[in-house]
PDB file of C-alpha atoms in Angstrom:
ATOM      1  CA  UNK A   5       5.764  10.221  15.228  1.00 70.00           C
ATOM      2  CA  UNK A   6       3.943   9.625  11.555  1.00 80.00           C
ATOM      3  CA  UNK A   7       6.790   7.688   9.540  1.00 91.00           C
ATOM      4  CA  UNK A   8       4.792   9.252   6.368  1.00 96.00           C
ATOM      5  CA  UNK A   9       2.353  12.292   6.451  1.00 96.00           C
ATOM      6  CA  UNK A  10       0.032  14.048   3.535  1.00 97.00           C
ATOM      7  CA  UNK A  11      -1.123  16.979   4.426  1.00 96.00           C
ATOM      8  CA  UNK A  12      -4.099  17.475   1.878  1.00 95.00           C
ATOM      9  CA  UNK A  13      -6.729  15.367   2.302  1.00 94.00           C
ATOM     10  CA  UNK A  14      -8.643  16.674  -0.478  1.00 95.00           C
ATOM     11  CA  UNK A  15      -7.645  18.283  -3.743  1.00 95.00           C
ATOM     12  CA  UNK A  16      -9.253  19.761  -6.965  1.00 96.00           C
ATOM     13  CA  UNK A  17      -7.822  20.282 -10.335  1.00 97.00           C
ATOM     14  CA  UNK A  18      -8.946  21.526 -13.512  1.00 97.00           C
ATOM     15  CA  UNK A  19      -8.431  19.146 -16.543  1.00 97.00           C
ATOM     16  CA  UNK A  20      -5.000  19.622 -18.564  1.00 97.00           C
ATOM     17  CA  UNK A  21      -3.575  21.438 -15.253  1.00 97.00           C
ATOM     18  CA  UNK A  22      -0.554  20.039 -13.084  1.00 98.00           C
ATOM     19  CA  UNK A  23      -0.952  18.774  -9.525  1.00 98.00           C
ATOM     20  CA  UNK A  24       0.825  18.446  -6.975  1.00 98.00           C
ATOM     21  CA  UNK A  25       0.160  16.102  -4.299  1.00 98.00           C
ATOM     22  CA  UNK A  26       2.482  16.804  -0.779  1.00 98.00           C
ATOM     23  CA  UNK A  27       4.199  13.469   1.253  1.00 98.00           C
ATOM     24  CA  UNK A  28       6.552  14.292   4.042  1.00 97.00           C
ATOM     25  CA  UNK A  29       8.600  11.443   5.674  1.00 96.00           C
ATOM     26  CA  UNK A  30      10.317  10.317   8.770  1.00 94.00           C
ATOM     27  CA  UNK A  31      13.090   8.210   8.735  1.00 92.00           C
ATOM     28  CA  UNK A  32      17.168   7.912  10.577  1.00 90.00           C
ATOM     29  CA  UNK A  33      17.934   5.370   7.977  1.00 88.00           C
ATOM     30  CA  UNK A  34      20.128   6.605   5.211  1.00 89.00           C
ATOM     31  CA  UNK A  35      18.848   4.075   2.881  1.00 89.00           C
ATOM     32  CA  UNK A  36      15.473   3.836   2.050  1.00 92.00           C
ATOM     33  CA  UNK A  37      12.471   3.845  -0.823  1.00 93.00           C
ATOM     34  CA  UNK A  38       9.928   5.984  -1.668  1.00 96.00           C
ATOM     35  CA  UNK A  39       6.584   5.060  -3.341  1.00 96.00           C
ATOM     36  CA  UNK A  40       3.249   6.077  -4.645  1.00 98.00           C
ATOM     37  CA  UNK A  41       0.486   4.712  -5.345  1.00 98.00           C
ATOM     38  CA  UNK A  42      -2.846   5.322  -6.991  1.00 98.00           C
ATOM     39  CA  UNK A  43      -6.468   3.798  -5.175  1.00 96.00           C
ATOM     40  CA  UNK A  44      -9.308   4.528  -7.383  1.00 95.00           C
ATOM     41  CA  UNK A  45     -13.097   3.985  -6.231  1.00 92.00           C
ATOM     42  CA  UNK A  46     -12.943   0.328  -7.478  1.00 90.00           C
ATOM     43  CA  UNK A  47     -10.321  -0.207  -4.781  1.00 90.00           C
ATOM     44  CA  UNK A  48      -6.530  -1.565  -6.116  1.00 91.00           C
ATOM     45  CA  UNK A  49      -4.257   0.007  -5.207  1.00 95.00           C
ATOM     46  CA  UNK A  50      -2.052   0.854  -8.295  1.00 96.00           C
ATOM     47  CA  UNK A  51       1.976   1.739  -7.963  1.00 97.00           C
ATOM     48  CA  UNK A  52       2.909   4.739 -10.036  1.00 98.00           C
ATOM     49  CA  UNK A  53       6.456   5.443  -9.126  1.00 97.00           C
ATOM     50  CA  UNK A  54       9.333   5.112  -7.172  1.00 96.00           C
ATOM     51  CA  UNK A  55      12.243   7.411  -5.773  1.00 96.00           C
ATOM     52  CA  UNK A  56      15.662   5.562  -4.328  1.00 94.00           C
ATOM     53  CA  UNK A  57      17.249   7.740  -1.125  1.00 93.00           C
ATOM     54  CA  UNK A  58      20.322   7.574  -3.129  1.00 92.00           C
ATOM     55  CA  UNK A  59      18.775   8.340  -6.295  1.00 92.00           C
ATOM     56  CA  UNK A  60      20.251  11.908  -7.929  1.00 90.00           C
ATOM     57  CA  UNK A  61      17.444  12.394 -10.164  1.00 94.00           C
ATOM     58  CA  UNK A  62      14.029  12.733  -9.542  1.00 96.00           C
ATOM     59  CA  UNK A  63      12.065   9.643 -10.569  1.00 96.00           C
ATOM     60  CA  UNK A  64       9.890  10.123 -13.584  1.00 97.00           C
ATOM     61  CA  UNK A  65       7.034   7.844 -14.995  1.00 96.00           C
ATOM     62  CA  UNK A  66       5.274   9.308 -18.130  1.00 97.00           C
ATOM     63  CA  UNK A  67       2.869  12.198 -16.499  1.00 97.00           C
ATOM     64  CA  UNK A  68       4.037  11.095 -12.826  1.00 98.00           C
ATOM     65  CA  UNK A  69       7.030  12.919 -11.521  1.00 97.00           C
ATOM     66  CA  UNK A  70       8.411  12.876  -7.723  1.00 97.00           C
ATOM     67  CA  UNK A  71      10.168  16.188  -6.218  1.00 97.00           C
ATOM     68  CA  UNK A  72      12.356  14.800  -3.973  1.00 97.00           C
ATOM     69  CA  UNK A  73      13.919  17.048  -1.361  1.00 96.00           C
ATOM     70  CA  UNK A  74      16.127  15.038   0.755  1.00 95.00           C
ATOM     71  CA  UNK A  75      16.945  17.691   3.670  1.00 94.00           C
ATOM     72  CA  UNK A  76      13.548  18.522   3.912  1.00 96.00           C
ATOM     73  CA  UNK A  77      12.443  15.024   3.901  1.00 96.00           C
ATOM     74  CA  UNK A  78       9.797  15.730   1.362  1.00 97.00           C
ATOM     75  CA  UNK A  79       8.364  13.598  -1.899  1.00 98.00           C
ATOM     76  CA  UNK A  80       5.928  15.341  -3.734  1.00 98.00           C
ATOM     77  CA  UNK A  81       3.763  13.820  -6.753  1.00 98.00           C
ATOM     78  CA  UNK A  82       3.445  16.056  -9.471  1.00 98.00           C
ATOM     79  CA  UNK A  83       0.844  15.053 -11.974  1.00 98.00           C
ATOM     80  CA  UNK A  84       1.181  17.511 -15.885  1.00 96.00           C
ATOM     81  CA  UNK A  85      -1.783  17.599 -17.520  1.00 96.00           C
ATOM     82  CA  UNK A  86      -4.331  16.360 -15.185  1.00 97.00           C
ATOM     83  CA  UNK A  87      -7.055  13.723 -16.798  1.00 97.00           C
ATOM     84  CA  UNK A  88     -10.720  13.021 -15.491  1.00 97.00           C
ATOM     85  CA  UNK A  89      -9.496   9.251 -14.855  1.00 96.00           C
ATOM     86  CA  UNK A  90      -6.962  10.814 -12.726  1.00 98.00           C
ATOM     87  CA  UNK A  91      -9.418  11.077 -10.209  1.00 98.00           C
ATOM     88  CA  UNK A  92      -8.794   9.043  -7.386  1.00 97.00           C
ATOM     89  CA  UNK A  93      -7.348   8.889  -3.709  1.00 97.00           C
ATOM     90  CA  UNK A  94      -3.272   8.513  -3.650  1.00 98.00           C
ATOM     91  CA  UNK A  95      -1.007   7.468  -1.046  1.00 97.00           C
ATOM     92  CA  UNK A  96       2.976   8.029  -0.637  1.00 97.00           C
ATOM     93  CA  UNK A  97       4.398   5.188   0.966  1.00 95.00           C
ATOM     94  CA  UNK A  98       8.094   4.384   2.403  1.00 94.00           C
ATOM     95  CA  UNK A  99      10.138   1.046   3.088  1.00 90.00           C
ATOM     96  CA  UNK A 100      12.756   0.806   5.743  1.00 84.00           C
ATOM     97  CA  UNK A 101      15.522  -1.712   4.681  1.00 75.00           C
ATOM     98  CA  UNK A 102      15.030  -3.359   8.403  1.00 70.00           C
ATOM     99  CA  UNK A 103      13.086  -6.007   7.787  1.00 63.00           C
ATOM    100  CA  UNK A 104      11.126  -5.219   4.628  1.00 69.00           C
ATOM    101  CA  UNK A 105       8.748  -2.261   6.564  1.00 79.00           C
ATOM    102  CA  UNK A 106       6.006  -0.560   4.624  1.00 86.00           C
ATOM    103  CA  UNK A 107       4.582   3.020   5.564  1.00 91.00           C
ATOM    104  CA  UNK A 108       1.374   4.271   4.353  1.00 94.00           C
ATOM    105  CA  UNK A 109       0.337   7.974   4.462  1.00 95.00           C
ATOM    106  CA  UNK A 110      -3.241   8.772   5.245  1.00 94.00           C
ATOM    107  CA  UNK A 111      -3.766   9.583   1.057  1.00 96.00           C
ATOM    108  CA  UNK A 112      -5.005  12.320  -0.512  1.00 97.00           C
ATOM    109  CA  UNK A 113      -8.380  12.252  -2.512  1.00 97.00           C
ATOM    110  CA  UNK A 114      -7.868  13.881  -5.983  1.00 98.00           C
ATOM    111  CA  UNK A 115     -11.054  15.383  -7.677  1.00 98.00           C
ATOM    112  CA  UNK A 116     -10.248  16.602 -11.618  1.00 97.00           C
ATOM    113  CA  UNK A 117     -12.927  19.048 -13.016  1.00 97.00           C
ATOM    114  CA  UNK A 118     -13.932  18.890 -16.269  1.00 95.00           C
TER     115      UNK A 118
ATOM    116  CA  UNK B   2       3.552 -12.104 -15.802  1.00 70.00           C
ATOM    117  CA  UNK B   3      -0.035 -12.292 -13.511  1.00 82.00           C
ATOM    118  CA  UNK B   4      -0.423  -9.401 -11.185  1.00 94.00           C
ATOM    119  CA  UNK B   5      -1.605 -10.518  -7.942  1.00 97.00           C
ATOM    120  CA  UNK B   6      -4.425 -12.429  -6.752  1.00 97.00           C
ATOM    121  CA  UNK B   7      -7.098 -12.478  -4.252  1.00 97.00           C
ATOM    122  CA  UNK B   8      -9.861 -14.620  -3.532  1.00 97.00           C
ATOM    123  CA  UNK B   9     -12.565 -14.441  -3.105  1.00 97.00           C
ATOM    124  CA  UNK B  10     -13.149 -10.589  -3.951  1.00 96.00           C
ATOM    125  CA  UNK B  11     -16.392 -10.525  -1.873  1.00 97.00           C
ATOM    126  CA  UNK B  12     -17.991 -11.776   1.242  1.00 96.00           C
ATOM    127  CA  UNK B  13     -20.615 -11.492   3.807  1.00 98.00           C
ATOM    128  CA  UNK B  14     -19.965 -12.948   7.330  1.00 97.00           C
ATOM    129  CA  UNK B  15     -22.053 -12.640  10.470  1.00 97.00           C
ATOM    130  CA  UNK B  16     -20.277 -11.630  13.989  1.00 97.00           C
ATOM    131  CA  UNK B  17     -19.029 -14.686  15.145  1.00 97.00           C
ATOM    132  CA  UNK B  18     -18.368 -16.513  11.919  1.00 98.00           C
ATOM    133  CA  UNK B  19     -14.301 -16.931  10.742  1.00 97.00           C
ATOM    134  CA  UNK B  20     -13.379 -16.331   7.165  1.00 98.00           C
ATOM    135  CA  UNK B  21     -10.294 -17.324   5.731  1.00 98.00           C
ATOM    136  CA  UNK B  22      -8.593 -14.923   2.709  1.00 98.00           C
ATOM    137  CA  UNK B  23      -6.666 -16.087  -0.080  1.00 98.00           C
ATOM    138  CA  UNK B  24      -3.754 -14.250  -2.015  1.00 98.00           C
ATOM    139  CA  UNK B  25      -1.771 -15.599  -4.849  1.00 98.00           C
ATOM    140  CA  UNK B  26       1.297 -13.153  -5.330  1.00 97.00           C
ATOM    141  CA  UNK B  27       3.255 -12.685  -8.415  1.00 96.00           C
ATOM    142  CA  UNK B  28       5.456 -15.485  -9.608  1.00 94.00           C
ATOM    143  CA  UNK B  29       8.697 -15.127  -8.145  1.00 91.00           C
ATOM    144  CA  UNK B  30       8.085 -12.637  -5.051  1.00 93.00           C
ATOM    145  CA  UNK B  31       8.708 -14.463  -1.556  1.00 91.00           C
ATOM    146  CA  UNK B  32       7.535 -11.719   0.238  1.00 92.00           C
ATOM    147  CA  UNK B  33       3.260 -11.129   1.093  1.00 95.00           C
ATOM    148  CA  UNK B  34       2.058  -8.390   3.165  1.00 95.00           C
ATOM    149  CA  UNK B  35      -1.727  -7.704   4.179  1.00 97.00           C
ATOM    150  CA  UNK B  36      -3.482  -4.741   5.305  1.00 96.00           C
ATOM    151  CA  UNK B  37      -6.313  -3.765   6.398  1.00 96.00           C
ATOM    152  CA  UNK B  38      -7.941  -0.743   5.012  1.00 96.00           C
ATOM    153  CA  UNK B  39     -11.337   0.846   6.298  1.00 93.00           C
ATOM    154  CA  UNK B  40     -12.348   4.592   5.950  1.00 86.00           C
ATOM    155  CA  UNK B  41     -12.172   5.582   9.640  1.00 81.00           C
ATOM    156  CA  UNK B  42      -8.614   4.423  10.134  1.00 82.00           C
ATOM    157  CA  UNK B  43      -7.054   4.276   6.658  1.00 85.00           C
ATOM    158  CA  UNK B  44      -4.486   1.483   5.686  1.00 90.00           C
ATOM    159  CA  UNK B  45      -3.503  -0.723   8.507  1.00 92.00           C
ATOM    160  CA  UNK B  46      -0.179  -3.154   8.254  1.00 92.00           C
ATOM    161  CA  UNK B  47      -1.425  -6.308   9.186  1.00 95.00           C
ATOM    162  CA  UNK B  48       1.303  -9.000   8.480  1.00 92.00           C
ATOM    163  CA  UNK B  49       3.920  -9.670   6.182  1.00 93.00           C
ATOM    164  CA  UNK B  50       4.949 -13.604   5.530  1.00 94.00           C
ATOM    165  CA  UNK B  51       8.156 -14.208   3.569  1.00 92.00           C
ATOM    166  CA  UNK B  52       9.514 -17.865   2.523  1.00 91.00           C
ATOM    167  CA  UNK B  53       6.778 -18.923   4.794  1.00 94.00           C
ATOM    168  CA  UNK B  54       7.869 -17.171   7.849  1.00 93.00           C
ATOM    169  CA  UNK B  55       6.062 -14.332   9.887  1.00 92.00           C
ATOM    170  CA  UNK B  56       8.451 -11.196   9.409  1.00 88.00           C
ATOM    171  CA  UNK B  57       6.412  -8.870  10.798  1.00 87.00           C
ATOM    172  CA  UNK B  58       3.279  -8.147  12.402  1.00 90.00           C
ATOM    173  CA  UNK B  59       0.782  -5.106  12.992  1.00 91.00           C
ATOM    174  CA  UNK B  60      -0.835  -3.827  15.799  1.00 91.00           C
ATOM    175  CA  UNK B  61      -3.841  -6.226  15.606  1.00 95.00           C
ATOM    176  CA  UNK B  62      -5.426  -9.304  18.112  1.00 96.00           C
ATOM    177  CA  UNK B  63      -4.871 -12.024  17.988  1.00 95.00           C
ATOM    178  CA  UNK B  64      -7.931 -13.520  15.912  1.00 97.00           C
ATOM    179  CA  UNK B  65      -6.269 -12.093  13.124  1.00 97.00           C
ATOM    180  CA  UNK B  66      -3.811 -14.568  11.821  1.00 97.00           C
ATOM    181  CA  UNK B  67      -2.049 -15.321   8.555  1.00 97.00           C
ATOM    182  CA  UNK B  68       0.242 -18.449   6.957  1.00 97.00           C
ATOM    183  CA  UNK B  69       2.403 -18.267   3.767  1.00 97.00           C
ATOM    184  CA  UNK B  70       2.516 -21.859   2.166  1.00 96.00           C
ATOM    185  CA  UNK B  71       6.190 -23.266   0.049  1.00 94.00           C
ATOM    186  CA  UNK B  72       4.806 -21.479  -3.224  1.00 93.00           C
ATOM    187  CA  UNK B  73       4.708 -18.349  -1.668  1.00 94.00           C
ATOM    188  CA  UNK B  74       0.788 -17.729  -1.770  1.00 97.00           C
ATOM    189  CA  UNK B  75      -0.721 -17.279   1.285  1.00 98.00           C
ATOM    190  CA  UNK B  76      -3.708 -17.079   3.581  1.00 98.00           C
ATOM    191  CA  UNK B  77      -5.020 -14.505   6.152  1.00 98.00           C
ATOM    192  CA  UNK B  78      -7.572 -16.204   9.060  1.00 98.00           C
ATOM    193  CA  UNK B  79      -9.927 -14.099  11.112  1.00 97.00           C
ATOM    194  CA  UNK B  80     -11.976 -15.557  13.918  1.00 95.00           C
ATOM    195  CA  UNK B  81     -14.722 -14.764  15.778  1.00 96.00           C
ATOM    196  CA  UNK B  82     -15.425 -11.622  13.297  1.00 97.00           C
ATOM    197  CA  UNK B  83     -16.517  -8.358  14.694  1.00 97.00           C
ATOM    198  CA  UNK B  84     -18.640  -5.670  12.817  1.00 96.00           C
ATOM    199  CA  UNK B  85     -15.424  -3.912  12.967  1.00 95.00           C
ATOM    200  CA  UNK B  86     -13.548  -6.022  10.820  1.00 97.00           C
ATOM    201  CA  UNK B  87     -15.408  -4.983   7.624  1.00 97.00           C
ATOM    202  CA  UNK B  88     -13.242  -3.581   5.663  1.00 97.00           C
ATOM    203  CA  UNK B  89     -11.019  -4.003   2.741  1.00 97.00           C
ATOM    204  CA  UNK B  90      -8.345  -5.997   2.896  1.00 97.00           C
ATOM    205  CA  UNK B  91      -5.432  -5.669   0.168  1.00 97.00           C
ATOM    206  CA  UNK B  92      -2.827  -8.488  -0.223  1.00 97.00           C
ATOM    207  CA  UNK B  93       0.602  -6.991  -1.809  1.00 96.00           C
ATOM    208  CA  UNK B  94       3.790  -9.001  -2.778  1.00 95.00           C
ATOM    209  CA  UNK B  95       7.098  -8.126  -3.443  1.00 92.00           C
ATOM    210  CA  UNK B  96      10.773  -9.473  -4.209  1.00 87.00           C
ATOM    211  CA  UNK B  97      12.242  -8.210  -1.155  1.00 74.00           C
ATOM    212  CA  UNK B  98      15.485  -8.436  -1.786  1.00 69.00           C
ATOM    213  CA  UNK B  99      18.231  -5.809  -0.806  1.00 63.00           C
ATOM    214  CA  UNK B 100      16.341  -2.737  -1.678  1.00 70.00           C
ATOM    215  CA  UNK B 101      15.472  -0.718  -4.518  1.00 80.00           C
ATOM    216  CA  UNK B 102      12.902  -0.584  -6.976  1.00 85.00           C
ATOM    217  CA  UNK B 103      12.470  -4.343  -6.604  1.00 81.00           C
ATOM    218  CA  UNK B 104      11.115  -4.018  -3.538  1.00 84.00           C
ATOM    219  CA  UNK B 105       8.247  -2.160  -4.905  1.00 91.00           C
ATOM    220  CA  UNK B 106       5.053  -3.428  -3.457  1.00 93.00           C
ATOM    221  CA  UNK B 107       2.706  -4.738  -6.005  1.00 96.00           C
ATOM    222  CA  UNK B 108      -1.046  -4.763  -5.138  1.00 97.00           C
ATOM    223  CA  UNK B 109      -4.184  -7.558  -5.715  1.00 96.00           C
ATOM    224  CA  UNK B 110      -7.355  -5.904  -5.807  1.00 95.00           C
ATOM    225  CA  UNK B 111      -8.309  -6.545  -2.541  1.00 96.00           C
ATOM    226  CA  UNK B 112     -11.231  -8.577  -0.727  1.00 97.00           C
ATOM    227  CA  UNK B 113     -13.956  -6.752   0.255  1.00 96.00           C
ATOM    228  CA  UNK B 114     -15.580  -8.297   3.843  1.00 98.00           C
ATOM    229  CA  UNK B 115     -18.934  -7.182   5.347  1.00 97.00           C
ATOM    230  CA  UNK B 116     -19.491  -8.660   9.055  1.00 97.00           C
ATOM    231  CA  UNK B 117     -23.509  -8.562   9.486  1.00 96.00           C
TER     232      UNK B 117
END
């Protein structure tokens, strides 16, 4: 089974607007992390935020916040007011505690319109 | 601090040829992971080296290898390179600890490799 799985592999969004980008996730552990990152066209792959299983609160980094739904095993990315540098391809990622594991979803490509 | 390094950020190789990747991770994080990222099959999990040690290891042959040296930067070796191999290929390093934020993932900005 996928340990991490985005559903949209493209998106568009008008400039100003809010996104939101889907991750689902696949783990037994109780403890675990919960990442995203941003790859635009030049290629680094840029870490926006991060969600704790234990965490109470959803995470929030400036225009970055994660919806995290525990019992449905979902961690959403919602981007407010959408910018044209915002274009770019993003990718939720999780880390077992067992010995350090990274999971990579298959990203979503974000298009903003002018 | 420096973010993360990788060297060099470009190459052309023929099939056949071995290449040998650098990454330089940020001061203070034991752990280096590398992955393999090419537009048919996404981002790949190729190794991950911490305090010098293999501590896990991707579904990939063996030509692909990798060492982590005392100061924590480390190396990834291909051999006898296949057209398939192009690809980017992203270093990351982390703390590692016992969890949490610190075990965010940080990311150099990858080495681009085209086998001819």
């Amino acid at each position: 089974a996928q340990k991490i799985t985005q559903t949209q592999p493209g998106m568009f969004v008008q400039e100003k607007e809010a996104v939101t980008l889907d991750c689902t996730y696949d783990t037994s552990d109780q403890s675990y992390g919960l990442f995203w990152y941003k790859q635009p066209s030049s290629g680094e792959m840029i870490f926006l935020i991060y969600q704790g299983s234990y965490d109470e609160q959803n995470a929030t980094e400036g225009r970055y916040s994660l919806n995290f739904q525990k019992a449905r095993k979902s961690a959403n990315l919602v981007i407010s007011a959408s910018q044209l540098g915002d274009s770019a391809m993003y990718f939720c990622a999780m880390r077992e505690p067992n010995f350090n594991k990274f999971y990579f979803g298959s990203g979503t490509k974000l298009n903003v319109k002018p | 601090k420096a973010g993360v390094t990788q060297t060099p950020r470009y190459l052309i190789k023929t099939r056949g040829q071995q290449v040998t990747l650098s990454c330089s991770p940020i001061s203070g994080h034991r752990s280096v992971s590398w992955y393999q990222q090419t537009p048919g099959q996404g981002l790949q999990f190729l190794f991950e080296y911490f305090s010098e040690t293999q501590r896990n290891k991707g579904n990939f042959p063996g030509r692909f290898s990798g060492r982590q040296f005392s100061n924590s930067r480390s190396e990834m070796n291909v051999s006898t390179l296949e057209l398939g191999d192009s690809a980017l290929y992203l270093c990351a390093s982390s703390l590692a600890v016992a969890g949490g934020p610190e075990d965010t993932q940080y990311f150099g900005p990858g080495t681009r490799l085209t086998v001819l």
